[in-house]
mmCIF file of C-alpha atoms in Angstrom:
data_model
loop_
_atom_site.group_PDB
_atom_site.id
_atom_site.type_symbol
_atom_site.label_atom_id
_atom_site.label_comp_id
_atom_site.label_asym_id
_atom_site.label_seq_id
_atom_site.Cartn_x
_atom_site.Cartn_y
_atom_site.Cartn_z
ATOM 1 C CA ASP A 1 94.922 122.534 67.062
ATOM 2 C CA LEU A 2 97.437 123.220 69.835
ATOM 3 C CA LEU A 3 95.320 121.360 72.397
ATOM 4 C CA GLY A 4 94.612 118.587 69.910
ATOM 5 C CA THR A 5 98.319 117.967 69.369
ATOM 6 C CA SER A 6 99.416 118.463 72.989
ATOM 7 C CA LEU A 7 96.872 115.978 74.416
ATOM 8 C CA PRO A 8 98.455 112.900 72.765
ATOM 9 C CA ALA A 9 101.908 114.279 73.570
ATOM 10 C CA GLN A 10 101.069 114.178 77.279
ATOM 11 C CA SER A 11 101.025 110.386 77.055
ATOM 12 C CA THR A 12 104.819 110.339 77.481
ATOM 13 C CA TYR A 13 104.450 112.277 80.741
ATOM 14 C CA PHE A 14 101.956 109.792 82.195
ATOM 15 C CA LEU A 15 103.991 106.909 80.829
ATOM 16 C CA GLN A 16 107.098 108.104 82.674
ATOM 17 C CA ILE A 17 105.117 108.374 85.920
ATOM 18 C CA LEU A 18 103.779 104.839 85.559
ATOM 19 C CA LEU A 19 107.161 103.335 84.642
ATOM 20 C CA VAL A 20 108.886 104.970 87.621
ATOM 21 C CA SER A 21 106.029 103.920 89.901
ATOM 22 C CA THR A 22 106.237 100.337 88.617
ATOM 23 C CA PHE A 23 109.992 99.883 89.015
ATOM 24 C CA ILE A 24 110.327 101.655 92.369
ATOM 25 C CA GLY A 25 107.113 100.212 93.816
ATOM 26 C CA LEU A 26 107.884 96.628 92.827
ATOM 27 C CA SER A 27 111.496 96.944 93.993
ATOM 28 C CA THR A 28 110.458 98.040 97.489
ATOM 29 C CA GLU A 29 107.717 95.407 97.484
ATOM 30 C CA LEU A 30 110.056 92.528 96.620
ATOM 31 C CA LEU A 31 112.850 93.725 98.901
ATOM 32 C CA ARG A 32 110.298 94.168 101.732
ATOM 33 C CA VAL A 33 111.960 97.347 102.930
ATOM 34 C CA SER A 34 109.140 98.432 105.208
ATOM 35 C CA PRO A 35 108.557 94.990 106.839
ATOM 36 C CA PHE A 36 112.310 94.622 107.466
ATOM 37 C CA ALA A 37 112.476 98.030 109.145
ATOM 38 C CA ILE A 38 109.428 97.245 111.297
ATOM 39 C CA ALA A 39 110.834 93.811 112.205
ATOM 40 C CA LEU A 40 114.125 95.436 113.233
ATOM 41 C CA GLY A 41 112.269 97.818 115.517
ATOM 42 C CA ARG A 42 110.265 94.894 116.895
ATOM 43 C CA SER A 43 113.469 93.003 117.733
ATOM 44 C CA LEU A 44 114.706 95.965 119.780
ATOM 45 C CA ILE A 45 111.426 96.767 121.529
ATOM 46 C CA GLY A 46 109.124 94.511 123.458
ATOM 47 C CA PRO A 47 109.398 91.129 125.188
ATOM 48 C CA ASN A 48 111.958 88.753 123.650
ATOM 49 C CA LEU A 49 112.485 86.152 126.386
ATOM 50 C CA THR A 50 110.916 83.159 124.621
ATOM 51 C CA GLU A 51 110.352 82.153 121.031
ATOM 52 C CA ALA A 52 106.611 82.773 121.357
ATOM 53 C CA GLU A 53 107.222 86.315 122.596
ATOM 54 C CA ARG A 54 109.710 87.030 119.825
ATOM 55 C CA GLN A 55 107.147 86.004 117.210
ATOM 56 C CA ARG A 56 104.349 88.129 118.693
ATOM 57 C CA THR A 57 103.120 91.449 117.288
ATOM 58 C CA ILE A 58 103.032 94.300 119.791
ATOM 59 C CA PHE A 59 101.329 97.705 119.711
ATOM 60 C CA GLY A 60 99.379 96.542 116.653
ATOM 61 C CA PHE A 61 102.045 97.560 114.127
ATOM 62 C CA LEU A 62 105.424 96.247 115.350
ATOM 63 C CA ARG A 63 105.446 92.914 113.554
ATOM 64 C CA PRO A 64 108.168 90.288 113.163
ATOM 65 C CA LEU A 65 108.829 88.866 109.712
ATOM 66 C CA SER A 66 107.013 85.677 110.710
ATOM 67 C CA ASP A 67 103.742 87.619 111.129
ATOM 68 C CA PRO A 68 103.382 89.658 107.911
ATOM 69 C CA LEU A 69 100.622 92.162 107.408
ATOM 70 C CA ASP A 70 97.744 91.233 105.109
ATOM 71 C CA PHE A 71 97.925 92.375 101.516
ATOM 72 C CA GLN A 72 96.540 95.906 101.246
ATOM 73 C CA HIS A 73 94.027 95.465 98.431
ATOM 74 C CA PRO A 74 92.515 98.994 98.669
ATOM 75 C CA GLU A 75 95.899 100.736 98.550
ATOM 76 C CA VAL A 76 97.238 98.687 95.635
ATOM 77 C CA GLY A 77 93.912 98.883 93.794
ATOM 78 C CA SER A 78 93.753 102.675 94.074
ATOM 79 C CA ASN A 79 97.299 102.951 92.708
ATOM 80 C CA ASN A 80 96.464 100.664 89.810
ATOM 81 C CA ALA A 81 93.418 102.761 88.895
ATOM 82 C CA LEU A 82 95.782 105.262 87.224
ATOM 83 C CA TYR A 83 97.133 102.474 85.000
ATOM 84 C CA PHE A 84 93.657 101.649 83.716
ATOM 85 C CA MET A 85 92.752 105.302 83.227
ATOM 86 C CA VAL A 86 95.862 106.023 81.136
ATOM 87 C CA LEU A 87 95.395 102.779 79.215
ATOM 88 C CA PHE A 88 91.802 103.490 78.220
ATOM 89 C CA VAL A 89 92.346 107.180 77.499
ATOM 90 C CA TYR A 90 95.423 106.792 75.281
ATOM 91 C CA THR A 91 94.713 103.407 73.748
ATOM 92 C CA ALA A 92 93.385 105.086 70.578
ATOM 93 C CA MET A 93 95.259 108.420 70.620
ATOM 94 C CA ALA A 94 98.725 106.996 71.468
ATOM 95 C CA PRO A 95 98.752 103.229 70.786
ATOM 96 C CA LEU A 96 102.426 102.928 71.749
ATOM 97 C CA VAL A 97 101.378 103.369 75.382
ATOM 98 C CA ASN A 98 99.638 99.974 75.263
ATOM 99 C CA TRP A 99 102.932 98.092 74.848
ATOM 100 C CA PHE A 100 104.626 99.837 77.755
ATOM 101 C CA LEU A 101 101.635 99.314 80.042
ATOM 102 C CA ALA A 102 101.470 95.660 78.994
ATOM 103 C CA PHE A 103 105.072 95.357 80.154
ATOM 104 C CA CYS A 104 104.153 97.032 83.475
ATOM 105 C CA PHE A 105 101.222 94.655 83.997
ATOM 106 C CA LEU A 106 103.492 91.685 83.229
ATOM 107 C CA LEU A 107 105.995 92.789 85.885
ATOM 108 C CA MET A 108 103.262 93.408 88.464
ATOM 109 C CA ASN A 109 101.715 90.019 87.724
ATOM 110 C CA SER A 110 105.001 88.195 88.368
ATOM 111 C CA ALA A 111 105.921 90.255 91.452
ATOM 112 C CA TYR A 112 102.570 90.078 93.238
ATOM 113 C CA ARG A 113 102.134 86.409 92.350
ATOM 114 C CA TYR A 114 105.441 85.673 94.072
ATOM 115 C CA GLN A 115 104.434 87.788 97.078
ATOM 116 C CA PHE A 116 101.109 85.956 97.427
ATOM 117 C CA PHE A 117 102.787 82.556 97.281
ATOM 118 C CA CYS A 118 105.796 83.250 99.524
ATOM 119 C CA ASN A 119 105.234 86.223 101.851
ATOM 120 C CA TYR A 120 101.636 87.250 102.453
ATOM 121 C CA PRO A 121 99.368 85.188 104.741
ATOM 122 C CA GLN A 122 97.579 82.325 103.028
ATOM 123 C CA LYS A 123 93.931 83.111 103.635
ATOM 124 C CA PRO A 124 90.747 82.150 101.768
ATOM 125 C CA ASP A 125 89.851 84.372 98.849
ATOM 126 C CA SER A 126 87.482 87.291 99.236
ATOM 127 C CA GLY A 127 84.670 85.638 97.309
ATOM 128 C CA GLY A 128 85.131 87.804 94.238
ATOM 129 C CA GLN A 129 84.725 91.152 95.990
ATOM 130 C CA MET A 130 87.897 92.527 94.394
ATOM 131 C CA TRP A 131 86.556 91.574 90.976
ATOM 132 C CA ILE A 132 83.537 93.836 91.536
ATOM 133 C CA SER A 133 85.809 96.781 92.342
ATOM 134 C CA PHE A 134 87.932 96.084 89.287
ATOM 135 C CA ILE A 135 84.885 96.000 86.992
ATOM 136 C CA LYS A 136 83.642 99.317 88.372
ATOM 137 C CA ILE A 137 87.056 100.936 87.862
ATOM 138 C CA ALA A 138 87.205 99.605 84.303
ATOM 139 C CA GLN A 139 83.700 100.863 83.505
ATOM 140 C CA TYR A 140 84.283 104.394 84.803
ATOM 141 C CA SER A 141 87.702 104.547 83.133
ATOM 142 C CA LEU A 142 86.195 103.470 79.830
ATOM 143 C CA ILE A 143 83.495 106.159 79.978
ATOM 144 C CA VAL A 144 86.050 108.869 80.824
ATOM 145 C CA ALA A 145 88.260 107.639 77.976
ATOM 146 C CA GLN A 146 85.420 107.824 75.470
ATOM 147 C CA ILE A 147 84.441 111.340 76.574
ATOM 148 C CA THR A 148 88.096 112.385 76.237
ATOM 149 C CA LEU A 149 88.192 110.870 72.764
ATOM 150 C CA PHE A 150 85.099 112.855 71.792
ATOM 151 C CA GLY A 151 86.804 116.056 72.908
ATOM 152 C CA PHE A 152 89.959 115.138 71.012
ATOM 153 C CA LEU A 153 88.017 114.447 67.812
ATOM 154 C CA ALA A 154 86.085 117.705 68.248
ATOM 155 C CA LEU A 155 89.384 119.611 68.423
ATOM 156 C CA LYS A 156 90.450 117.861 65.251
ATOM 157 C CA ARG A 157 87.181 118.997 63.612
ATOM 158 C CA THR A 158 86.150 115.473 62.592
ATOM 159 C CA ALA A 159 82.407 116.018 62.400
ATOM 160 C CA ILE A 160 81.679 112.549 60.997
ATOM 161 C CA ALA A 161 83.513 110.437 63.593
ATOM 162 C CA ILE A 162 81.834 111.935 66.657
ATOM 163 C CA PRO A 163 78.225 110.955 65.818
ATOM 164 C CA LEU A 164 79.405 107.460 64.924
ATOM 165 C CA LEU A 165 80.991 107.043 68.393
ATOM 166 C CA VAL A 166 77.979 108.313 70.357
ATOM 167 C CA PRO A 167 76.183 104.908 70.297
ATOM 168 C CA LEU A 168 79.286 103.319 71.837
ATOM 169 C CA LEU A 169 79.127 105.701 74.821
ATOM 170 C CA VAL A 170 75.373 105.138 75.212
ATOM 171 C CA ILE A 171 75.836 101.351 75.168
ATOM 172 C CA ASN A 172 78.508 101.526 77.845
ATOM 173 C CA ILE A 173 76.345 103.693 80.105
ATOM 174 C CA LEU A 174 73.348 101.359 79.647
ATOM 175 C CA PHE A 175 75.516 98.326 80.359
ATOM 176 C CA GLN A 176 76.788 99.906 83.575
ATOM 177 C CA TRP A 177 73.226 100.738 84.639
ATOM 178 C CA TYR A 178 72.198 97.133 83.891
ATOM 179 C CA VAL A 179 75.084 95.669 85.912
ATOM 180 C CA ASN A 180 74.365 97.896 88.909
ATOM 181 C CA GLN A 181 70.750 96.692 89.111
ATOM 182 C CA LYS A 182 71.160 93.120 90.369
ATOM 183 C CA HIS A 183 74.647 91.864 89.712
ATOM 184 C CA ASP A 184 76.185 93.670 92.703
ATOM 185 C CA GLN A 185 73.648 92.209 95.116
ATOM 186 C CA VAL A 186 74.093 88.687 93.761
ATOM 187 C CA ALA A 187 77.885 88.948 93.867
ATOM 188 C CA THR A 188 77.987 90.514 97.341
ATOM 189 C CA PHE A 189 75.287 88.529 99.167
ATOM 190 C CA LEU A 190 74.318 84.877 98.818
ATOM 191 C CA PRO A 191 70.688 84.789 97.567
ATOM 192 C CA SER A 192 68.144 83.271 99.947
ATOM 193 C CA ARG A 193 67.240 80.635 97.346
ATOM 194 C CA GLU A 194 70.858 79.444 97.195
ATOM 195 C CA SER A 195 71.086 79.489 101.004
ATOM 196 C CA MET A 196 67.931 77.361 101.251
ATOM 197 C CA LEU A 197 69.305 74.788 98.776
ATOM 198 C CA ILE A 198 72.566 74.524 100.701
ATOM 199 C CA ASP A 199 70.721 74.042 104.013
ATOM 200 C CA ARG A 200 68.540 71.304 102.489
ATOM 201 C CA LYS A 201 71.602 69.572 101.085
ATOM 202 C CA ASN A 202 73.366 69.648 104.446
ATOM 203 C CA ASN A 203 70.283 68.369 106.269
ATOM 204 C CA ALA A 204 69.460 65.654 103.725
ATOM 205 C CA GLU A 205 70.634 62.866 106.060
ATOM 206 C CA GLY A 206 69.375 64.477 109.244
ATOM 207 C CA PRO A 207 70.125 67.599 111.255
ATOM 208 C CA MET A 208 73.669 68.844 110.991
ATOM 209 C CA ASP A 209 76.066 67.797 113.734
ATOM 210 C CA PHE A 210 77.769 70.824 115.269
ATOM 211 C CA SER A 211 79.700 68.854 117.873
ATOM 212 C CA PHE A 212 82.957 69.649 116.077
ATOM 213 C CA LEU A 213 82.575 73.257 117.248
ATOM 214 C CA LYS A 214 82.596 72.306 120.930
ATOM 215 C CA ASP A 215 85.383 74.036 122.862
ATOM 216 C CA GLU A 216 86.793 75.472 119.623
ATOM 217 C CA TYR A 217 86.345 79.039 120.822
ATOM 218 C CA LYS A 218 87.923 78.509 124.217
ATOM 219 C CA GLN A 219 91.261 80.006 125.047
ATOM 220 C CA PRO A 220 94.135 77.491 124.924
ATOM 221 C CA GLN A 221 94.780 78.015 128.645
ATOM 222 C CA LEU A 222 91.173 77.044 129.450
ATOM 223 C CA LYS A 223 91.412 73.876 127.346
ATOM 224 C CA ALA A 224 94.631 72.723 129.025
ATOM 225 C CA LYS A 225 94.096 69.839 131.448
ATOM 226 C CA GLY A 226 97.282 70.132 133.466
ATOM 227 C CA GLU A 227 99.103 72.980 135.093
ATOM 228 C CA VAL A 228 99.616 75.976 132.813
ATOM 229 C CA LEU A 229 102.894 77.843 133.150
ATOM 230 C CA PRO A 230 103.658 81.349 131.883
ATOM 231 C CA GLU A 231 105.500 81.569 128.579
ATOM 232 C CA ASN A 232 108.322 83.666 130.013
ATOM 233 C CA LEU A 233 109.085 81.135 132.770
ATOM 234 C CA THR A 234 112.840 80.547 133.124
ATOM 235 C CA ILE A 235 115.014 78.305 135.251
ATOM 236 C CA SER A 236 116.330 81.256 137.248
ATOM 237 C CA ARG A 237 112.771 82.233 138.202
ATOM 238 C CA GLU A 238 111.949 78.651 139.163
ATOM 239 C CA VAL A 239 115.026 78.412 141.371
ATOM 240 C CA ALA A 240 114.243 81.794 142.943
ATOM 241 C CA HIS A 241 110.753 80.568 143.881
ATOM 242 C CA GLY A 242 112.057 77.285 145.267
ATOM 243 C CA ASN A 243 110.767 75.142 142.418
ATOM 244 C CA ASP A 244 113.245 72.388 141.603
ATOM 245 C CA THR A 245 111.119 70.520 139.062
ATOM 246 C CA TYR A 246 112.295 72.714 136.180
ATOM 247 C CA LYS A 247 109.054 72.866 134.239
ATOM 248 C CA THR A 248 110.627 75.149 131.696
ATOM 249 C CA PRO A 249 108.568 75.398 128.501
ATOM 250 C CA PRO A 250 110.104 74.792 125.057
ATOM 251 C CA GLY A 251 112.169 77.657 123.751
ATOM 252 C CA SER A 252 114.220 78.153 126.940
ATOM 253 C CA GLU A 253 117.166 75.935 125.985
ATOM 254 C CA ALA A 254 119.399 78.989 126.246
ATOM 255 C CA ASP A 255 118.501 79.301 129.932
ATOM 256 C CA ILE A 256 119.464 75.678 130.501
ATOM 257 C CA GLU A 257 122.840 76.237 128.843
ATOM 258 C CA ASP A 258 123.400 79.398 130.905
ATOM 259 C CA LEU A 259 122.598 77.528 134.111
ATOM 260 C CA GLN A 260 125.002 74.727 133.208
ATOM 261 C CA GLU A 261 127.740 77.259 132.481
ATOM 262 C CA ASP A 262 127.090 78.997 135.807
ATOM 263 C CA GLU A 263 127.289 75.699 137.666
ATOM 264 C CA ALA A 264 130.525 74.745 135.886
ATOM 265 C CA ARG A 265 132.036 78.170 136.620
ATOM 266 C CA ALA A 266 131.030 77.937 140.276
ATOM 267 C CA SER A 267 132.523 74.449 140.528
ATOM 268 C CA LEU A 268 135.784 75.652 138.973
ATOM 269 C CA LEU A 269 136.015 78.607 141.354
ATOM 270 C CA SER A 270 135.271 76.347 144.318
ATOM 271 C CA GLY A 271 138.041 73.962 143.233
ATOM 272 C CA ARG A 272 140.528 76.789 142.947
ATOM 273 C CA ALA A 273 139.557 78.095 146.390
ATOM 274 C CA ASP A 274 140.061 74.652 147.931
ATOM 275 C CA ALA A 275 143.462 74.372 146.257
ATOM 276 C CA ASN A 276 144.529 77.746 147.601
ATOM 277 C CA ASN A 277 143.396 76.830 151.110
ATOM 278 C CA THR A 278 145.375 73.586 150.920
ATOM 279 C CA LYS A 279 148.528 75.474 149.943
#
C-alpha cells in the first residue's frame, strides 16, 4: 500500500524537473547564450581583417552569429525522451500531469518553430529519419508505462484489471515487432523498385543531361578567369609591394578611409612645415 500510494505521488517530483527544464532550457535557447559567448570569443580571436574573414568559422567551433551551428536533433531528442516517458507512465495514474506536459509541449513547439525559421540554417529535411526515432521512443515508452501500470495495479490488489490489460501489452509488442520488420528499411532506404521508376521517368525523353554539373565542384579560385587576389589584401600592402592599381577587394573601405586620412594629415603637416620655414 505504501508503494502503491507513493508511486503516483512521485509524479509531482518528475513534473517539477520537467517544468524547470522547459523554462530554463527554452530561455537559454531563445536568448542564444552559448552562441553569443562563442561569437564573442570568435571576434577576439582569429583573422578579422576583411568581412569574409570575420564571417568565417575557425578551429571548428568558434563561430560568428552569421554561421550558426546545425540544430542538434540527437541532443534535443534524448532530452525530450523523458517527457514522453513521464507522460505515458503517469497518464493513467496521475492525469493532472497531462495538462502540465501539454503546456510544456506547447511552449517547446512555439520556441523551436521560431528557432527553425529565424536562427538555424535552412537545410532540406532529413527525409523522415527523425520521425522513425520518435516512433521508437514512443513505442518503448508505452511498453514501459504499461508494465508500470501492471505493477501499480498489482500493489492495489486489483486482480480483475490486470488480466484485462494483458492483451493491450501483447498487441503493442506485436505491433512493434511488425513495424520493425519492413517499415524501417522502407523509410530509411529508397526501394529499388521506386529507384527504377524514377530513373525511367527521368530518361523518358532521352538520357539525362548532366552538363549542369560541369565545374560545379571546382574551387572558386579555379573557376575565376582573371587575376585572383587574397582576401586580406589591403592598400598598405599594395603600396608596400609597389602596386599602384589598388585592386582592393570589397570589404576594405576602412583601409581606403584610413589612407585618405593619412594623406590629409601628411599634407597638413607639410603645409605647417612650409609655413614655419617661411617665417
